[in-house]
């Protein structure tokens, strides 16, 4: 560190430290070290220094007492830590410098101490742009527990950056598995929209690095794990005039069907993640759309063509398309349309279209390896495909390139929610 200060503290607060440089020559000599993003070390009045990052530079041009032109520069900084006795760096500042304390540019020796590896800050993120010889290391657990964005223009290397970071996480370097023969419990799930990460994590067989890759043909994501918002987003058009009726009857059908297939469960709700049959729900809605109510004395219930009166819709509507009695205004055969008769034509058509769309098989017709559909008891097996425990992989890539656009957000939302719920429970 230079023994000559370049300025002194003008003001100080937890939000910002203002350093004043009142000499144009000094500023010009140290202009390279005074750019935004670089660091200053500021005396605290003892043997310690506050390390501060430059955030803003303001120049004021005026005149001195003799009328000669004079420049002053105010350097706004943010404290990032404390250099203790010129030896070790702590990422906190108990004390902040007071006005008149001298400020100095941070030299390479100081930067090396600033970004030195320790027990907590050990994850490599790259090299410091201010000093290419200094490795930038961060607290890995804190880094990956936050929302992070890597942004840049097309072709700037965003995908390569993500790949390199993830390589460091799972231990890949120069196409080699650095954890060969070791236990590595880290696991990464990648939602790959353009199928560009499979090659990044594919190593030679002798490296014993197993990549767990799921695509539209291998992904099994049962619809019955969706919550109410996801189900309605997929099957109901909110801009239709009668959408509120669609929601009410769809919700009722789903809850009744969940209760039907899970008799051992108590207090089942619309959002309870247990099995139900979407095909049976479709039949229920179609029967509601065709329902006719008998209006003879003592009837006032749905009435089938053979004269059967339906007391509980769930006992009839799930199993088949019912044939109802014809509407009539005659005294002996009086019958009228049900409350939703003809109202769900578009709703029924939309359900039928979704169920017949083979692109949605991974959602609406997922099956186990034995060809049987997934049920409530298979939840653990469903989760294993995402977390890689079926083959002890450290990386799961979910290739979304073949997923229909209209269910893309639902797919990502559902998988993410299941993973976080599983981790929370464990």
Short mmCIF file of N, CA and C in Angstrom, two decimals, residues 299-391:
data_model
loop_
_atom_site.label_atom_id
_atom_site.label_comp_id
_atom_site.label_asym_id
_atom_site.label_seq_id
_atom_site.Cartn_x
_atom_site.Cartn_y
_atom_site.Cartn_z
N UNK A 299 -89.61 -36.08 -7.43
CA UNK A 299 -88.35 -36.35 -8.14
C UNK A 299 -87.33 -35.23 -7.89
N UNK A 300 -87.32 -34.23 -8.72
CA UNK A 300 -86.37 -33.11 -8.58
C UNK A 300 -84.93 -33.58 -8.42
N UNK A 301 -84.57 -34.58 -9.21
CA UNK A 301 -83.22 -35.13 -9.23
C UNK A 301 -82.87 -35.50 -10.67
N UNK A 302 -81.60 -35.66 -10.97
CA UNK A 302 -81.24 -36.14 -12.30
C UNK A 302 -81.94 -37.47 -12.58
N UNK A 303 -82.42 -37.61 -13.82
CA UNK A 303 -83.21 -38.80 -14.15
C UNK A 303 -82.69 -39.43 -15.44
N UNK A 304 -82.40 -40.73 -15.39
CA UNK A 304 -81.90 -41.44 -16.55
C UNK A 304 -83.06 -41.91 -17.43
N UNK A 305 -82.69 -42.35 -18.62
CA UNK A 305 -83.69 -42.78 -19.60
C UNK A 305 -84.53 -43.94 -19.09
N UNK A 306 -83.96 -44.84 -18.28
CA UNK A 306 -84.71 -45.98 -17.76
C UNK A 306 -85.51 -45.65 -16.52
N UNK A 307 -85.54 -44.38 -16.15
CA UNK A 307 -86.33 -43.94 -15.01
C UNK A 307 -85.56 -43.87 -13.70
N UNK A 308 -84.27 -44.26 -13.72
CA UNK A 308 -83.46 -44.22 -12.50
C UNK A 308 -83.25 -42.77 -12.05
N UNK A 309 -83.51 -42.53 -10.77
CA UNK A 309 -83.27 -41.22 -10.18
C UNK A 309 -81.91 -41.25 -9.47
N UNK A 310 -81.11 -40.23 -9.73
CA UNK A 310 -79.74 -40.21 -9.20
C UNK A 310 -79.70 -39.34 -7.94
N UNK A 311 -79.39 -39.99 -6.82
CA UNK A 311 -79.26 -39.27 -5.55
C UNK A 311 -77.85 -38.72 -5.36
N UNK A 312 -76.85 -39.48 -5.80
CA UNK A 312 -75.45 -39.05 -5.65
C UNK A 312 -74.78 -39.15 -7.01
N UNK A 313 -74.47 -38.03 -7.61
CA UNK A 313 -73.89 -38.01 -8.95
C UNK A 313 -72.60 -38.82 -9.04
N UNK A 314 -71.79 -38.79 -7.95
CA UNK A 314 -70.51 -39.49 -8.00
C UNK A 314 -70.66 -41.00 -8.15
N UNK A 315 -71.85 -41.53 -7.89
CA UNK A 315 -72.06 -42.97 -8.05
C UNK A 315 -72.38 -43.36 -9.48
N UNK A 316 -72.62 -42.39 -10.36
CA UNK A 316 -73.00 -42.67 -11.75
C UNK A 316 -72.12 -41.95 -12.77
N UNK A 317 -71.83 -40.68 -12.50
CA UNK A 317 -71.25 -39.84 -13.54
C UNK A 317 -69.79 -40.15 -13.88
N UNK A 318 -69.06 -40.78 -12.98
CA UNK A 318 -67.66 -41.09 -13.25
C UNK A 318 -67.47 -42.29 -14.18
N UNK A 319 -68.42 -43.20 -14.20
CA UNK A 319 -68.21 -44.50 -14.84
C UNK A 319 -68.56 -44.53 -16.33
N UNK A 320 -69.53 -43.78 -16.75
CA UNK A 320 -69.94 -43.83 -18.15
C UNK A 320 -70.73 -42.59 -18.53
N UNK A 321 -70.91 -42.41 -19.83
CA UNK A 321 -71.75 -41.33 -20.30
C UNK A 321 -73.20 -41.76 -20.12
N UNK A 322 -73.90 -41.06 -19.27
CA UNK A 322 -75.27 -41.43 -18.94
C UNK A 322 -76.23 -40.99 -20.05
N UNK A 323 -77.30 -41.77 -20.21
CA UNK A 323 -78.37 -41.42 -21.13
C UNK A 323 -79.55 -40.94 -20.29
N UNK A 324 -79.87 -39.68 -20.43
CA UNK A 324 -80.91 -39.09 -19.60
C UNK A 324 -82.26 -39.13 -20.29
N UNK A 325 -83.28 -39.00 -19.48
CA UNK A 325 -84.64 -38.91 -20.00
C UNK A 325 -84.76 -37.64 -20.85
N UNK A 326 -85.64 -37.66 -21.83
CA UNK A 326 -85.82 -36.49 -22.68
C UNK A 326 -86.56 -35.39 -21.92
N UNK A 327 -86.21 -34.16 -22.24
CA UNK A 327 -86.93 -33.04 -21.62
C UNK A 327 -88.37 -33.06 -22.11
N UNK A 328 -89.26 -32.63 -21.23
CA UNK A 328 -90.69 -32.67 -21.57
C UNK A 328 -91.44 -31.68 -20.71
N UNK A 329 -92.49 -31.10 -21.31
CA UNK A 329 -93.36 -30.22 -20.53
C UNK A 329 -94.71 -30.88 -20.24
N UNK A 330 -94.85 -32.13 -20.72
CA UNK A 330 -96.10 -32.87 -20.48
C UNK A 330 -96.22 -33.22 -19.01
N UNK A 331 -97.43 -33.22 -18.51
CA UNK A 331 -97.66 -33.47 -17.10
C UNK A 331 -97.13 -34.83 -16.67
N UNK A 332 -97.31 -35.86 -17.52
CA UNK A 332 -96.93 -37.23 -17.14
C UNK A 332 -95.43 -37.50 -17.27
N UNK A 333 -94.74 -36.68 -18.04
CA UNK A 333 -93.30 -36.94 -18.27
C UNK A 333 -92.45 -35.69 -18.06
N UNK A 334 -92.88 -34.82 -17.24
CA UNK A 334 -92.23 -33.51 -17.11
C UNK A 334 -90.77 -33.66 -16.65
N UNK A 335 -89.87 -33.01 -17.42
CA UNK A 335 -88.44 -33.01 -17.11
C UNK A 335 -87.81 -31.79 -17.76
N UNK A 336 -86.82 -31.21 -17.08
CA UNK A 336 -86.16 -30.00 -17.60
C UNK A 336 -84.63 -30.18 -17.58
N UNK A 337 -83.97 -29.33 -18.33
CA UNK A 337 -82.51 -29.39 -18.38
C UNK A 337 -81.90 -29.11 -17.00
N UNK A 338 -80.76 -29.76 -16.74
CA UNK A 338 -80.04 -29.51 -15.51
C UNK A 338 -79.44 -28.11 -15.52
N UNK A 339 -78.90 -27.66 -14.39
CA UNK A 339 -78.42 -26.27 -14.26
C UNK A 339 -77.27 -25.93 -15.21
N UNK A 340 -76.53 -26.96 -15.69
CA UNK A 340 -75.39 -26.69 -16.57
C UNK A 340 -75.55 -27.36 -17.93
N UNK A 341 -76.75 -27.79 -18.24
CA UNK A 341 -77.00 -28.49 -19.51
C UNK A 341 -76.67 -27.56 -20.69
N UNK A 342 -75.75 -28.00 -21.53
CA UNK A 342 -75.37 -27.22 -22.71
C UNK A 342 -74.39 -26.10 -22.45
N UNK A 343 -74.10 -25.82 -21.16
CA UNK A 343 -73.23 -24.70 -20.83
C UNK A 343 -71.75 -25.06 -20.96
N UNK A 344 -71.46 -26.36 -20.88
CA UNK A 344 -70.07 -26.80 -20.86
C UNK A 344 -69.62 -27.40 -22.19
N UNK A 345 -70.26 -27.04 -23.28
CA UNK A 345 -69.89 -27.62 -24.58
C UNK A 345 -68.41 -27.39 -24.90
N UNK A 346 -67.95 -26.17 -24.76
CA UNK A 346 -66.56 -25.85 -25.06
C UNK A 346 -65.62 -26.48 -24.02
N UNK A 347 -66.06 -26.51 -22.78
CA UNK A 347 -65.27 -27.10 -21.71
C UNK A 347 -65.05 -28.60 -21.98
N UNK A 348 -66.11 -29.30 -22.32
CA UNK A 348 -66.02 -30.73 -22.62
C UNK A 348 -65.12 -30.97 -23.82
N UNK A 349 -65.29 -30.14 -24.85
CA UNK A 349 -64.47 -30.28 -26.05
C UNK A 349 -62.99 -30.06 -25.73
N UNK A 350 -62.71 -29.10 -24.87
CA UNK A 350 -61.32 -28.81 -24.51
C UNK A 350 -60.72 -29.97 -23.71
N UNK A 351 -61.48 -30.53 -22.77
CA UNK A 351 -61.00 -31.68 -22.01
C UNK A 351 -60.72 -32.86 -22.94
N UNK A 352 -61.62 -33.09 -23.87
CA UNK A 352 -61.46 -34.21 -24.80
C UNK A 352 -60.21 -34.02 -25.66
N UNK A 353 -59.98 -32.79 -26.12
CA UNK A 353 -58.80 -32.50 -26.94
C UNK A 353 -57.51 -32.72 -26.14
N UNK A 354 -57.48 -32.25 -24.90
CA UNK A 354 -56.29 -32.44 -24.06
C UNK A 354 -56.01 -33.92 -23.84
N UNK A 355 -57.04 -34.69 -23.55
CA UNK A 355 -56.86 -36.11 -23.25
C UNK A 355 -56.41 -36.91 -24.46
N UNK A 356 -56.71 -36.44 -25.65
CA UNK A 356 -56.33 -37.17 -26.86
C UNK A 356 -55.02 -36.66 -27.46
N UNK A 357 -54.42 -35.62 -26.84
CA UNK A 357 -53.18 -35.05 -27.35
C UNK A 357 -51.99 -35.90 -26.89
N UNK A 358 -51.39 -36.64 -27.80
CA UNK A 358 -50.30 -37.55 -27.45
C UNK A 358 -49.06 -36.80 -26.96
N UNK A 359 -48.92 -35.52 -27.27
CA UNK A 359 -47.79 -34.74 -26.77
C UNK A 359 -47.85 -34.56 -25.26
N UNK A 360 -49.04 -34.73 -24.68
CA UNK A 360 -49.23 -34.55 -23.24
C UNK A 360 -49.24 -35.88 -22.50
N UNK A 361 -48.78 -36.93 -23.16
CA UNK A 361 -48.80 -38.26 -22.52
C UNK A 361 -48.02 -38.26 -21.22
N UNK A 362 -46.89 -37.53 -21.17
CA UNK A 362 -46.06 -37.53 -19.96
C UNK A 362 -46.80 -36.92 -18.77
N UNK A 363 -47.83 -36.12 -19.03
CA UNK A 363 -48.64 -35.51 -17.98
C UNK A 363 -49.93 -36.27 -17.71
N UNK A 364 -50.63 -36.63 -18.78
CA UNK A 364 -51.98 -37.17 -18.65
C UNK A 364 -52.06 -38.69 -18.70
N UNK A 365 -51.01 -39.34 -19.19
CA UNK A 365 -50.99 -40.80 -19.22
C UNK A 365 -49.64 -41.37 -18.79
N UNK A 366 -49.07 -40.90 -17.71
CA UNK A 366 -47.77 -41.42 -17.27
C UNK A 366 -47.93 -42.84 -16.72
N UNK A 367 -46.98 -43.69 -17.05
CA UNK A 367 -47.05 -45.08 -16.59
C UNK A 367 -45.70 -45.51 -16.04
N UNK A 368 -45.74 -46.48 -15.15
CA UNK A 368 -44.53 -47.07 -14.58
C UNK A 368 -43.91 -48.03 -15.59
N UNK A 369 -42.76 -48.57 -15.22
CA UNK A 369 -42.05 -49.48 -16.13
C UNK A 369 -42.87 -50.72 -16.45
N UNK A 370 -43.81 -51.09 -15.56
CA UNK A 370 -44.64 -52.26 -15.82
C UNK A 370 -45.91 -51.92 -16.60
N UNK A 371 -46.02 -50.66 -17.05
CA UNK A 371 -47.16 -50.25 -17.85
C UNK A 371 -48.36 -49.80 -17.05
N UNK A 372 -48.30 -49.90 -15.73
CA UNK A 372 -49.41 -49.50 -14.88
C UNK A 372 -49.32 -48.00 -14.57
N UNK A 373 -50.47 -47.35 -14.40
CA UNK A 373 -50.44 -45.92 -14.10
C UNK A 373 -49.90 -45.64 -12.69
N UNK A 374 -49.29 -44.47 -12.54
CA UNK A 374 -48.82 -44.06 -11.21
C UNK A 374 -50.01 -43.76 -10.32
N UNK A 375 -49.89 -44.18 -9.05
CA UNK A 375 -50.93 -43.89 -8.07
C UNK A 375 -50.30 -43.22 -6.85
N UNK A 376 -51.13 -42.90 -5.88
CA UNK A 376 -50.67 -42.14 -4.72
C UNK A 376 -49.46 -42.79 -4.05
N UNK A 377 -49.47 -44.10 -3.92
CA UNK A 377 -48.39 -44.81 -3.24
C UNK A 377 -47.07 -44.76 -3.99
N UNK A 378 -47.08 -44.30 -5.23
CA UNK A 378 -45.87 -44.27 -6.05
C UNK A 378 -45.15 -42.93 -5.99
N UNK A 379 -45.49 -42.09 -5.04
CA UNK A 379 -44.91 -40.75 -4.98
C UNK A 379 -43.38 -40.79 -4.88
N UNK A 380 -42.85 -41.69 -4.05
CA UNK A 380 -41.39 -41.76 -3.89
C UNK A 380 -40.71 -42.12 -5.20
N UNK A 381 -41.31 -43.04 -5.95
CA UNK A 381 -40.73 -43.43 -7.23
C UNK A 381 -40.76 -42.27 -8.23
N UNK A 382 -41.81 -41.48 -8.19
CA UNK A 382 -41.91 -40.31 -9.06
C UNK A 382 -40.79 -39.33 -8.75
N UNK A 383 -40.53 -39.11 -7.46
CA UNK A 383 -39.52 -38.14 -7.05
C UNK A 383 -38.12 -38.60 -7.41
N UNK A 384 -37.87 -39.90 -7.40
CA UNK A 384 -36.53 -40.41 -7.67
C UNK A 384 -36.04 -40.05 -9.06
N UNK A 385 -36.97 -39.94 -10.01
CA UNK A 385 -36.53 -39.62 -11.37
C UNK A 385 -35.93 -38.22 -11.46
N UNK A 386 -36.37 -37.30 -10.59
CA UNK A 386 -35.85 -35.94 -10.63
C UNK A 386 -34.55 -35.80 -9.84
N UNK A 387 -34.44 -36.52 -8.74
CA UNK A 387 -33.29 -36.38 -7.86
C UNK A 387 -32.16 -37.34 -8.20
N UNK A 388 -32.38 -38.21 -9.19
CA UNK A 388 -31.30 -39.03 -9.71
C UNK A 388 -30.93 -40.24 -8.88
N UNK A 389 -31.69 -40.54 -7.85
CA UNK A 389 -31.29 -41.64 -6.99
C UNK A 389 -31.51 -43.01 -7.62
N UNK A 390 -32.17 -43.05 -8.77
CA UNK A 390 -32.34 -44.33 -9.47
C UNK A 390 -31.00 -44.82 -9.99
N UNK A 391 -30.09 -43.90 -10.32
CA UNK A 391 -28.80 -44.31 -10.86
C UNK A 391 -27.64 -43.52 -10.23
#
